[in-house]
XYZ file of C-alpha atoms in Angstrom:
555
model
C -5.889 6.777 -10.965
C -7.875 4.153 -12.580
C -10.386 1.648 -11.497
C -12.517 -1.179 -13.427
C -15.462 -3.755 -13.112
C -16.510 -7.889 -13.455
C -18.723 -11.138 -14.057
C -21.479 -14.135 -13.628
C -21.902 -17.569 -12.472
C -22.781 -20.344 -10.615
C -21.600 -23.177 -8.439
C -21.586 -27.159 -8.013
C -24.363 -26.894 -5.887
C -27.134 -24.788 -7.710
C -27.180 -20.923 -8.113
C -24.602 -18.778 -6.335
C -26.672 -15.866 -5.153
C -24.648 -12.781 -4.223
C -25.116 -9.446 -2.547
C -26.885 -7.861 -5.086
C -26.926 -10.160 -8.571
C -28.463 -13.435 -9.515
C -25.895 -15.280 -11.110
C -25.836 -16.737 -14.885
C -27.394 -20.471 -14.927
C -25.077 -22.080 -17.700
C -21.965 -23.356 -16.060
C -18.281 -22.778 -17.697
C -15.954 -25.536 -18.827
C -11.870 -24.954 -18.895
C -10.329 -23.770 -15.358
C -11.274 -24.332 -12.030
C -14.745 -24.389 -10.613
C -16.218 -21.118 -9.464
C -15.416 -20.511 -5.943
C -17.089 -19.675 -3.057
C -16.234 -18.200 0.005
C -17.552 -21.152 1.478
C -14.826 -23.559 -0.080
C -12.181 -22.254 2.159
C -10.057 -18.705 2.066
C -7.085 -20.308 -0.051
C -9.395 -21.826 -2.229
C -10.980 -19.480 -3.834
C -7.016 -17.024 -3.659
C -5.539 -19.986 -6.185
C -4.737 -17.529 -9.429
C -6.851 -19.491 -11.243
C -10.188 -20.073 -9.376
C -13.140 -18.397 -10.740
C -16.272 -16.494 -8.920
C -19.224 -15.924 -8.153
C -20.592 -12.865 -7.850
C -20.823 -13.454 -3.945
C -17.216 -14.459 -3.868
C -15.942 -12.189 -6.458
C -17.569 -9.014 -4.327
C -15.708 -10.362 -1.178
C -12.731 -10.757 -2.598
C -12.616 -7.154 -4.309
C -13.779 -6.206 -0.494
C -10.933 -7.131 0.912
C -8.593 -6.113 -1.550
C -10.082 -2.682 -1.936
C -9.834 -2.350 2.602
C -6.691 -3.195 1.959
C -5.380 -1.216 -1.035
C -7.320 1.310 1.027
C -5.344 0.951 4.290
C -1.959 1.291 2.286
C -3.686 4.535 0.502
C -4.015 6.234 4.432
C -0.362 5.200 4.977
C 0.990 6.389 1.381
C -1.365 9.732 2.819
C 0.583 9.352 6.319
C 3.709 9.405 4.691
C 3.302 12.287 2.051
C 1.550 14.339 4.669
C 4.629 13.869 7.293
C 7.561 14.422 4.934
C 5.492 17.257 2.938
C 2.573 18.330 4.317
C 0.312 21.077 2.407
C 2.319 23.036 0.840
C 3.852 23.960 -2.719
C 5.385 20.538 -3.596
C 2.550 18.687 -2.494
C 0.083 20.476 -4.282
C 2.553 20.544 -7.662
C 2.325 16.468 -6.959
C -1.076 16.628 -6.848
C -1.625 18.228 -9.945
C 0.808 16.241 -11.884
C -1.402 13.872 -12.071
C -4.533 15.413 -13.437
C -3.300 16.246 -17.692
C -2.017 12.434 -17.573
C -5.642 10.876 -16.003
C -7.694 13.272 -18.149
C -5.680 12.037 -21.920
C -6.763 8.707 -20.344
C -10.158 9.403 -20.115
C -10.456 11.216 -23.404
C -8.745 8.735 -24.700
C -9.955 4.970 -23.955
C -12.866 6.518 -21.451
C -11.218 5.805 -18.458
C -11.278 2.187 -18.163
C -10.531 0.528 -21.577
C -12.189 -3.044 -19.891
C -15.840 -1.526 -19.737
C -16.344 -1.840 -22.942
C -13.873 -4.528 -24.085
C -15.846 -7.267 -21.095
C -18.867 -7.065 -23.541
C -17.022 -8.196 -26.764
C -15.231 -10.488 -25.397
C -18.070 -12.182 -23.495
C -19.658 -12.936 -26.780
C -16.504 -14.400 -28.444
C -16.697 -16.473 -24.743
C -20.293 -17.477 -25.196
C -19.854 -18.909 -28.896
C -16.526 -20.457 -28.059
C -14.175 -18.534 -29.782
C -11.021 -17.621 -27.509
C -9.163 -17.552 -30.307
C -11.029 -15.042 -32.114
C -11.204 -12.972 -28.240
C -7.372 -13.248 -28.306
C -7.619 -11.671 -31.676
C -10.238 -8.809 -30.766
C -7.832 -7.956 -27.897
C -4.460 -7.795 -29.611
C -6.565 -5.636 -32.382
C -7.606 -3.472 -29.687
C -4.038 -3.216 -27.811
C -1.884 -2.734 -31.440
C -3.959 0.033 -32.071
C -4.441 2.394 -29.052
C -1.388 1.597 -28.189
C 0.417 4.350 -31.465
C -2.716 6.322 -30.701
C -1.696 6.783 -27.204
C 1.757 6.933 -27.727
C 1.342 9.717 -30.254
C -0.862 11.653 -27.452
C 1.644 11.340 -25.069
C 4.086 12.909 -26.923
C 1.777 15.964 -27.624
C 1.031 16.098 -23.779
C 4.438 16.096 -23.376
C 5.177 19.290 -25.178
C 2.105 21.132 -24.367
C 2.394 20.427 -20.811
C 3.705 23.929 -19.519
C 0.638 24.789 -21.694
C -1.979 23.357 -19.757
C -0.719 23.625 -15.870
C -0.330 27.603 -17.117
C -3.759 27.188 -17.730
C -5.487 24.724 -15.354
C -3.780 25.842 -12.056
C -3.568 30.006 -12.749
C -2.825 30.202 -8.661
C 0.316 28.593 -8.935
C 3.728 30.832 -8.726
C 6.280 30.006 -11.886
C 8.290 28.066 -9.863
C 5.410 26.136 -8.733
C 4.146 25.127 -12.015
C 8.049 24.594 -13.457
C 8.000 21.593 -10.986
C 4.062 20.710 -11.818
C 5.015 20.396 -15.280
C 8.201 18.715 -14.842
C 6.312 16.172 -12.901
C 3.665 15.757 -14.799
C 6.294 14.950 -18.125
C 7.343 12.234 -15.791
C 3.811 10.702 -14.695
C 2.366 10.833 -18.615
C 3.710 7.473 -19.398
C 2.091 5.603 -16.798
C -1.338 5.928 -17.993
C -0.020 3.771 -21.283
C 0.741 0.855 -18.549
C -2.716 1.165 -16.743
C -4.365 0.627 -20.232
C -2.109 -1.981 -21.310
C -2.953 -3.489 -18.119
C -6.846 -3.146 -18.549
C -7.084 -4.381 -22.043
C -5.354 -7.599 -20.967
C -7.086 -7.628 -17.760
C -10.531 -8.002 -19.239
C -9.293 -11.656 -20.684
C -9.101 -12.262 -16.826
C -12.442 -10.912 -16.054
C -14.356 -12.772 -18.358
C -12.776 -15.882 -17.212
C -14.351 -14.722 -14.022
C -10.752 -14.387 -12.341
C -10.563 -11.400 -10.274
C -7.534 -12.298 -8.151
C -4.728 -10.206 -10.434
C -7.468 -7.242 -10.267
C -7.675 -7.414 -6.275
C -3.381 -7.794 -6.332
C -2.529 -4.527 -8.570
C -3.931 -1.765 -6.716
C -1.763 -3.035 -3.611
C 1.078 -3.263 -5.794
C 0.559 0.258 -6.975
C 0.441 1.633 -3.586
C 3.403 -0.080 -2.329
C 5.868 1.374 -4.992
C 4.475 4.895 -4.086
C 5.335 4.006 -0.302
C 8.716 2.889 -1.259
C 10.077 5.563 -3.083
C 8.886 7.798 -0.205
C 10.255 6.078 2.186
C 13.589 5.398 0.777
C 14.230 7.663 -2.228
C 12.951 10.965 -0.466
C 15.908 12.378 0.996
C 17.714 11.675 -2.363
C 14.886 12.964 -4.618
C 12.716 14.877 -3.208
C 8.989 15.050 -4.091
C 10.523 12.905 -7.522
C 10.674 10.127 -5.286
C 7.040 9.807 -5.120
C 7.055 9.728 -9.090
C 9.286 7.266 -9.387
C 7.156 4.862 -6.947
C 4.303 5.364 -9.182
C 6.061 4.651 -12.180
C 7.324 1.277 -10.663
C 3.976 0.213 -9.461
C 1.977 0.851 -12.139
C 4.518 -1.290 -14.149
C 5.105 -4.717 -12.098
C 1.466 -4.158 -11.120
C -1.723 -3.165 -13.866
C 0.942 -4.127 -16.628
C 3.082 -7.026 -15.492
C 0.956 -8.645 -13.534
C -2.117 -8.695 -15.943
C 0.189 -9.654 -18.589
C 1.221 -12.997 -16.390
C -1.815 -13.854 -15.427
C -3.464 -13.117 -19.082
C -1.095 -15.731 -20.201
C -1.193 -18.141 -17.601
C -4.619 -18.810 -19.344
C -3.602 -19.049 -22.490
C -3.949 -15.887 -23.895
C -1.862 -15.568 -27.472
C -0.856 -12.427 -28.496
C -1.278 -11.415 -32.643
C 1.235 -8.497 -34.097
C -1.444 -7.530 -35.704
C -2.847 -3.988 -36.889
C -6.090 -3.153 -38.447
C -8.128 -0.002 -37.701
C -10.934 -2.061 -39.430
C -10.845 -5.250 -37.474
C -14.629 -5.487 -36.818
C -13.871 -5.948 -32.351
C -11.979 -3.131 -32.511
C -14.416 -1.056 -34.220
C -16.859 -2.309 -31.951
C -14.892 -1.520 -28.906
C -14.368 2.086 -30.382
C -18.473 2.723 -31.345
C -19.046 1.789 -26.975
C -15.831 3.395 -25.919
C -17.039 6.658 -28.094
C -19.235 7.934 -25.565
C -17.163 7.430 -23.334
C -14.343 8.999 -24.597
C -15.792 12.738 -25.485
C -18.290 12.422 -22.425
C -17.427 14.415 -19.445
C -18.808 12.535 -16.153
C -18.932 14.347 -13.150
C -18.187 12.113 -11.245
C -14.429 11.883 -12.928
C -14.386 15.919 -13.745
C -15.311 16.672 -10.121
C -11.447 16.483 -9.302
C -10.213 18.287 -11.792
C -12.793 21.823 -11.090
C -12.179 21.365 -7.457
C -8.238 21.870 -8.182
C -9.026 24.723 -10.666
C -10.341 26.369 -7.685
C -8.216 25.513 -5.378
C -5.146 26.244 -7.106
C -5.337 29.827 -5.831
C -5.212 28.659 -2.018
C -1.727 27.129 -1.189
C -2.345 23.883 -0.033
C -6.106 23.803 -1.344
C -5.439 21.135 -3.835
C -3.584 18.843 -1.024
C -6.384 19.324 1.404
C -8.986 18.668 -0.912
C -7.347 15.818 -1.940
C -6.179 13.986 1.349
C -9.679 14.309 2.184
C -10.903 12.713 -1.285
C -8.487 10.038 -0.515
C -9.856 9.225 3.072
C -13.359 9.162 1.701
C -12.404 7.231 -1.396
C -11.183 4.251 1.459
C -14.803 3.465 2.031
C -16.215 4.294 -1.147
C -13.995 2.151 -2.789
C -14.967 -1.113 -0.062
C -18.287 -0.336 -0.380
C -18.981 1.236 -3.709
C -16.117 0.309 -6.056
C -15.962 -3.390 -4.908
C -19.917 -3.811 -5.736
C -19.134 -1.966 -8.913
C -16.552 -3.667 -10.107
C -18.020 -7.216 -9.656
C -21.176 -6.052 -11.510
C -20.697 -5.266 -14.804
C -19.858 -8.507 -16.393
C -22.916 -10.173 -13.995
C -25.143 -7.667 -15.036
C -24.282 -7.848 -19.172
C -24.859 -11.566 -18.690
C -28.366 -11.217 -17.691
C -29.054 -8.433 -19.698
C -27.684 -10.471 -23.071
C -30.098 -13.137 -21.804
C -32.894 -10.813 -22.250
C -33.498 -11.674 -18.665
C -34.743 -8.005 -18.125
C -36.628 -8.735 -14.753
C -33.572 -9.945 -13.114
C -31.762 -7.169 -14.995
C -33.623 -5.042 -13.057
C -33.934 -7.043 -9.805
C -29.976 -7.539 -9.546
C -29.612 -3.769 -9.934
C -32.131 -2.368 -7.947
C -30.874 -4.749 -5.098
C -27.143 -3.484 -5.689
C -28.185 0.105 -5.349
C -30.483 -0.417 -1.852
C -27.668 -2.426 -0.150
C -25.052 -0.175 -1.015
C -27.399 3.120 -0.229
C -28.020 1.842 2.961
C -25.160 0.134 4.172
C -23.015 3.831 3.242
C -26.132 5.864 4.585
C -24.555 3.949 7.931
C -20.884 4.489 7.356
C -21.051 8.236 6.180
C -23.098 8.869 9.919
C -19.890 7.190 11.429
C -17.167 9.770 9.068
C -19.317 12.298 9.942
C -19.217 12.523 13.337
C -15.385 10.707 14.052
C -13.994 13.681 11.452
C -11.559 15.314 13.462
C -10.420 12.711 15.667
C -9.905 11.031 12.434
C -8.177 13.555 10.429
C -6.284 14.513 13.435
C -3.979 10.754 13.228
C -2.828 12.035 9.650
C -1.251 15.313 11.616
C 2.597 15.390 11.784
C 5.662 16.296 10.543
C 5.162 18.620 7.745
C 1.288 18.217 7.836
C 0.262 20.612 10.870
C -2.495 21.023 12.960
C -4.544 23.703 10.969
C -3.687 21.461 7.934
C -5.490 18.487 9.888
C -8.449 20.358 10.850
C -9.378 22.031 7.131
C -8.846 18.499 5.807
C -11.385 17.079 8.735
C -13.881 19.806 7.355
C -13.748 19.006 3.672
C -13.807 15.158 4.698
C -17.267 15.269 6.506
C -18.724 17.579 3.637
C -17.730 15.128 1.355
C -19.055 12.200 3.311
C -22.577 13.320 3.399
C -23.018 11.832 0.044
C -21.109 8.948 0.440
C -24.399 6.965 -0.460
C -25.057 9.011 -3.791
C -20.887 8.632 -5.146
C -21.735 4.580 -4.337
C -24.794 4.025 -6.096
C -24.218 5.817 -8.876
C -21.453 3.624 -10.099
C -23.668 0.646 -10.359
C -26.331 2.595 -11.923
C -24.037 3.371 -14.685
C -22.676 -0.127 -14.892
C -26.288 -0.783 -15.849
C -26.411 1.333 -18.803
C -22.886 -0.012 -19.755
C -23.879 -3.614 -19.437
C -26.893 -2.255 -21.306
C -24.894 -1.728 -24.169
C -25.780 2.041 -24.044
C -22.913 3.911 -23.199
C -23.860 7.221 -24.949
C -27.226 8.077 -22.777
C -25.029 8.310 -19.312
C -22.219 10.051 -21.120
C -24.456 12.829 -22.820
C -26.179 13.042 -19.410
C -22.365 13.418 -17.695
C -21.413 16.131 -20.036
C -24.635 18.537 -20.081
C -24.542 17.740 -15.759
C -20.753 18.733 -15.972
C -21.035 22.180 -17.897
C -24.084 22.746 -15.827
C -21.971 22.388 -12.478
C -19.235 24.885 -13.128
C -20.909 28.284 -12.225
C -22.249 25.943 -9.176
C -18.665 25.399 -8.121
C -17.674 29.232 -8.939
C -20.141 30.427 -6.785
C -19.617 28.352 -3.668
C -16.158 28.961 -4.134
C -16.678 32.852 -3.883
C -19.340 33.100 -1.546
C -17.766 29.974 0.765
C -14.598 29.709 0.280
C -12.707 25.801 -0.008
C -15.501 24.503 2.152
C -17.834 26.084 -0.636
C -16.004 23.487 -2.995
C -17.012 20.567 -0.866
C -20.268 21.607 -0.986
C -20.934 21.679 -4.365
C -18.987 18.866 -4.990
C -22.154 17.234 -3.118
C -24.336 19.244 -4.825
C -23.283 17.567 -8.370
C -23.300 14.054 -7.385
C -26.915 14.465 -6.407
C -27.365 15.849 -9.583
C -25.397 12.940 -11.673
C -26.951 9.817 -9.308
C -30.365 11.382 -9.305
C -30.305 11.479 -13.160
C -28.758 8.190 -14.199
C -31.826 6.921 -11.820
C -34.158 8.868 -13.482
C -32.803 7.580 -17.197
C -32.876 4.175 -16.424
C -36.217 3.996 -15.351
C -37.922 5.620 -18.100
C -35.752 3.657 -20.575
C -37.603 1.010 -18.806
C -34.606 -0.502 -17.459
C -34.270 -0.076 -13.999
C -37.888 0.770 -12.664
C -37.308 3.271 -9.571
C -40.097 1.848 -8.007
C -38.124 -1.650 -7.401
C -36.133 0.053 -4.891
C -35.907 -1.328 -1.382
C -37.913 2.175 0.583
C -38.247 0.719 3.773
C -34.935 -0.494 3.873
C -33.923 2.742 2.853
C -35.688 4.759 5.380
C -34.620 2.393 8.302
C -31.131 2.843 7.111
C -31.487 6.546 7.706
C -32.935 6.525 10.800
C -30.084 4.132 12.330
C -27.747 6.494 10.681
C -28.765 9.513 12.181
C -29.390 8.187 15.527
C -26.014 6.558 15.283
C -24.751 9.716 14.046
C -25.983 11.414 17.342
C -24.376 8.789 19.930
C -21.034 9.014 18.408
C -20.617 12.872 17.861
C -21.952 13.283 21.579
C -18.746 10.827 22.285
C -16.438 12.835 20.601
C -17.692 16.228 22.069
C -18.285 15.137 25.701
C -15.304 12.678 26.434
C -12.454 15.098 27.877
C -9.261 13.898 26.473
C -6.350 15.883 24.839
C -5.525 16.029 21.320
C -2.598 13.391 20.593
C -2.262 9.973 18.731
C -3.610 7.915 21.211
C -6.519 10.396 22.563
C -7.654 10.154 19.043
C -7.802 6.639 19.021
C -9.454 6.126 22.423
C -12.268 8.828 21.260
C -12.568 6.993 17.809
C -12.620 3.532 19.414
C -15.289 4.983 22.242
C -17.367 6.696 19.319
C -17.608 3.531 17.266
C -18.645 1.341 19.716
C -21.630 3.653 20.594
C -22.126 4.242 16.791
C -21.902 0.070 16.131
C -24.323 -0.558 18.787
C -26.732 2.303 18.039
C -26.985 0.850 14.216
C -27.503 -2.559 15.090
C -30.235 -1.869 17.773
C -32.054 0.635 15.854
C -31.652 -2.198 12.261
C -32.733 -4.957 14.722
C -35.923 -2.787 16.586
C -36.915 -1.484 12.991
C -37.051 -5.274 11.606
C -34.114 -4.497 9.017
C -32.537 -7.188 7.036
C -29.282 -5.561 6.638
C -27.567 -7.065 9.484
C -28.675 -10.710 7.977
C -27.419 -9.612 4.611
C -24.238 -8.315 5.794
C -23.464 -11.922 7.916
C -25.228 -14.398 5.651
C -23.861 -14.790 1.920
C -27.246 -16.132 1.248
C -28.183 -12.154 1.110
């Protein structure tokens, strides 16, 4: 489900430079100082402590590792009580008519667009007229996506006859019954985001880095304790409950901790709103790639039982890093990257983005060498239960496809986030679309000529496409010149990663232990000692600076 992005400053002591952005020079009355990782750990956790960009990446860091490490237990737990079969894939695709009326609806993220505005009414000192632009904003989509919930609601049997034409009647029955019950919560994740971006443009990004662990725990829950009563329901009724105290609740308390005021008021001409609508637009009736990707792969996979839950426990273990390294970047870019950008400070525009994309190319370049080769041994610790060994070693297969373009699905976030903090939303959304249509036959064909794997593969296939593209737009928009890229970086990056690559797979072929829990974690722990030493001595030899960026916050 749903993710979102973030701000600027800078501290007591002179700019805060971060891993990628330089930070705004005016400083911001009201609240707390802007934090920095140097100030202390509890510091900078205080509810209402703002950041820097340095401190507001870290903090998203940790929060997405560990909303990540609850994701591979929620997987652990699914997968054991069960596994790849029928129910699981129904569960699946429950969610996939609820996540696509969100995207058609508010884009995906209702804060992209609503960070802008509200920076402006920020800038000229209106929170009062931001508190305004908001409720105008909420009141609104709020009937709109009520009323296209209740639609979804009746023509649900409709679409998951449709979408998933490999399911058996009684496997879409429950697919539709679940997906009745999940349709609701995407009203609570936008609720959540609208009133979330009053947050991020106070540059508070603790209630962000909280609800995604929230959401994750209420899925565990009912799993744990309302299985045996419920059934697969169980696992709807966790979502339900997180995606309440968390996105929605917890936004909401934090929103007006800081003094937002809510207006009962609706007008469809209120000029934020229409401003929110004319940027959400694109959004809206574009079809990224990037967020359609999901929803071909389970057209596809539909027809194999257990496709869809293979595919998509291997999305989910390759989403863990994605998300540290990709999303986290992402997500404390946008607002940073609007700020210099409504400064007309186009160099740095450029500067803070190409950095972004380099480190995040080559620090994933490094990680996707380690999935790679630690696959099975990986994939193997989710085996179990319901979730059996031939279930384990598909998933491992699909996982290391996926992962050889970990670096592309990371960068191209933040290239979008620069068209977005552009104010251009419609040039990556056209792009999206015509990239989207275009990758359909691919899919169909490596489907029939490959089989699942096939769908992995052009799943990789596309997001070369998509990043390739956006890069290509920005720079002769004159944006984002391609040419600013770090190359040497880059190319010592890949040579660390494939020699890296080659010490740890050698580990996992040659070392002659059994399959079983802790054989799997010996050959893992083995492998990534080899793999962590390889990277470093090849970065160190080559004259890198990635292992100074990644230790000093002075990157």
């Amino acid at each position: 489900m749903p993710s979102s992005p973030n701000p600027n400053a800078t501290s007591p002591n002179g700019p805060e430079p971060g891993p990628e952005l330089t930070p705004e020079p005016t400083p911001e009355p009201a609240l707390e100082s802007i934090h920095s990782p140097s100030q202390g750990l509890f510091s900078w956790l205080r509810p209402s402590a703002r950041h820097s960009a340095y401190s507001a990446t870290l903090l998203i860091m940790v929060s997405t590792l560990c909303s990540g490490v609850l994701g591979l237990v929620k997987t652990k737990i699914i997968n054991h009580i069960f596994g790849a079969g029928p129910q699981a894939d129904a569960y699946y695709a429950a969610f996939e008519l609820p996540d696509m009326l969100a995207y058609f609806l508010v884009g995906g993220v209702a804060s992209i667009s609503l960070i802008t505005i509200l920076d402006r009414y920020r800038a000229a000192g209106d929170e009062e007229g931001g508190d305004r632009a908001i409720s105008a904003v909420l009141n609104a989509m709020i009937i709109v996506f009520g009323l296209a919930i209740l639609l979804a609601e009746i023509f649900a049997p409709v679409y998951v006859h449709w979408k998933f034409h490999g399911f058996s009647a009684e496997n879409a029955a429950l697919a539709t019954s679940l997906t009745r019950l999940l349709l609701p919560a995407q009203l609570f994740f936008f609720i959540g985001g609208v009133i979330g971006s009053k947050l991020l443009v106070r540059k508070i990004f603790i209630y962000q880095a909280i609800t995604p662990l929230i959401y994750n725990l209420g899925i565990i829950f009912g799993a744990v304790f309302l299985a045996q009563r419920f059934g697969i329901y169980s696992l709807v009724i966790g979502v339900l409950a997180g995606v309440i105290l968390g996105p929605a609740a917890l936004n909401a308390f934090g929103a007006r901790r800081i003094g937002l005021r809510y207006h009962p008021i609706f007008n469809l001409r209120h000029p934020a709103f229409i401003e929110w609508l004319k940027l959400s637009l694109p959004l809206m009736i574009g079809v990224s790639l990037v967020t359609a990707d999901k929803w071909i792969l389970s057209f596809f996979a539909s027809y194999d039982t257990g496709g869809i839950t293979h595919l998509n426990v291997a999305k989910t273990l390759f989403n863990s890093p994605m998300g540290i390294i990709g999303q986290a970047a992402g997500a404390a870019s946008l607002p940073f990257f609007s700020t210099l950008f409504s400064q007309q400070r186009l160099g740095d525009f450029a500067g803070a983005v190409n950095r972004a994309v380099s480190r995040v190319f080559c620090a994933s370049l490094i990680v996707a060498a380690w999935m790679i080769a630690l696959a099975s041994p990986i994939l193997d610790l989710f085996r179990g239960g319901a979730f059996n060994r031939i279930d384990a070693a598909d998933t491992a297969k699909y996982f290391a496809i996926f992962a050889i373009t970990l670096a592309l699905w990371t960068s191209q976030g933040i290239y979008a986030r620069a068209f977005y903090a552009a104010r251009n939303t419609l040039t990556p959304a056209v792009a999206g679309s015509i990239i989207t249509l275009l990758s359909i036959p691919v899919y169909r064909f490596f489907f029939h000529s490959v089989g699942m794997a096939g769908l992995a593969i052009a799943s990789d296939v596309g997001i070369v496409t998509q990043t390739a593209t956006l890069a290509v737009l920005l720079d002769r928009s004159k944006l984002v010149p391609i040419t600013g890229l770090e190359g040497r970086e880059l190319a010592r990056s890949l040579l660390a990663a494939l020699i890296s690559f080659g010490g740890a797979a050698a580990v996992v072929r040659c070392v002659p232990l059994s399959h079983g829990y802790r054989s799997d974690v010996l050959i893992i722990a083995a492998a990534s000692v080899v793999w962590a030493a390889l990277c470093w001595g090849v970065l160190a030899l080559t004259g890198s600076k990635l292992p100074q960026q990644l230790l000093s916050r002075r990157a």
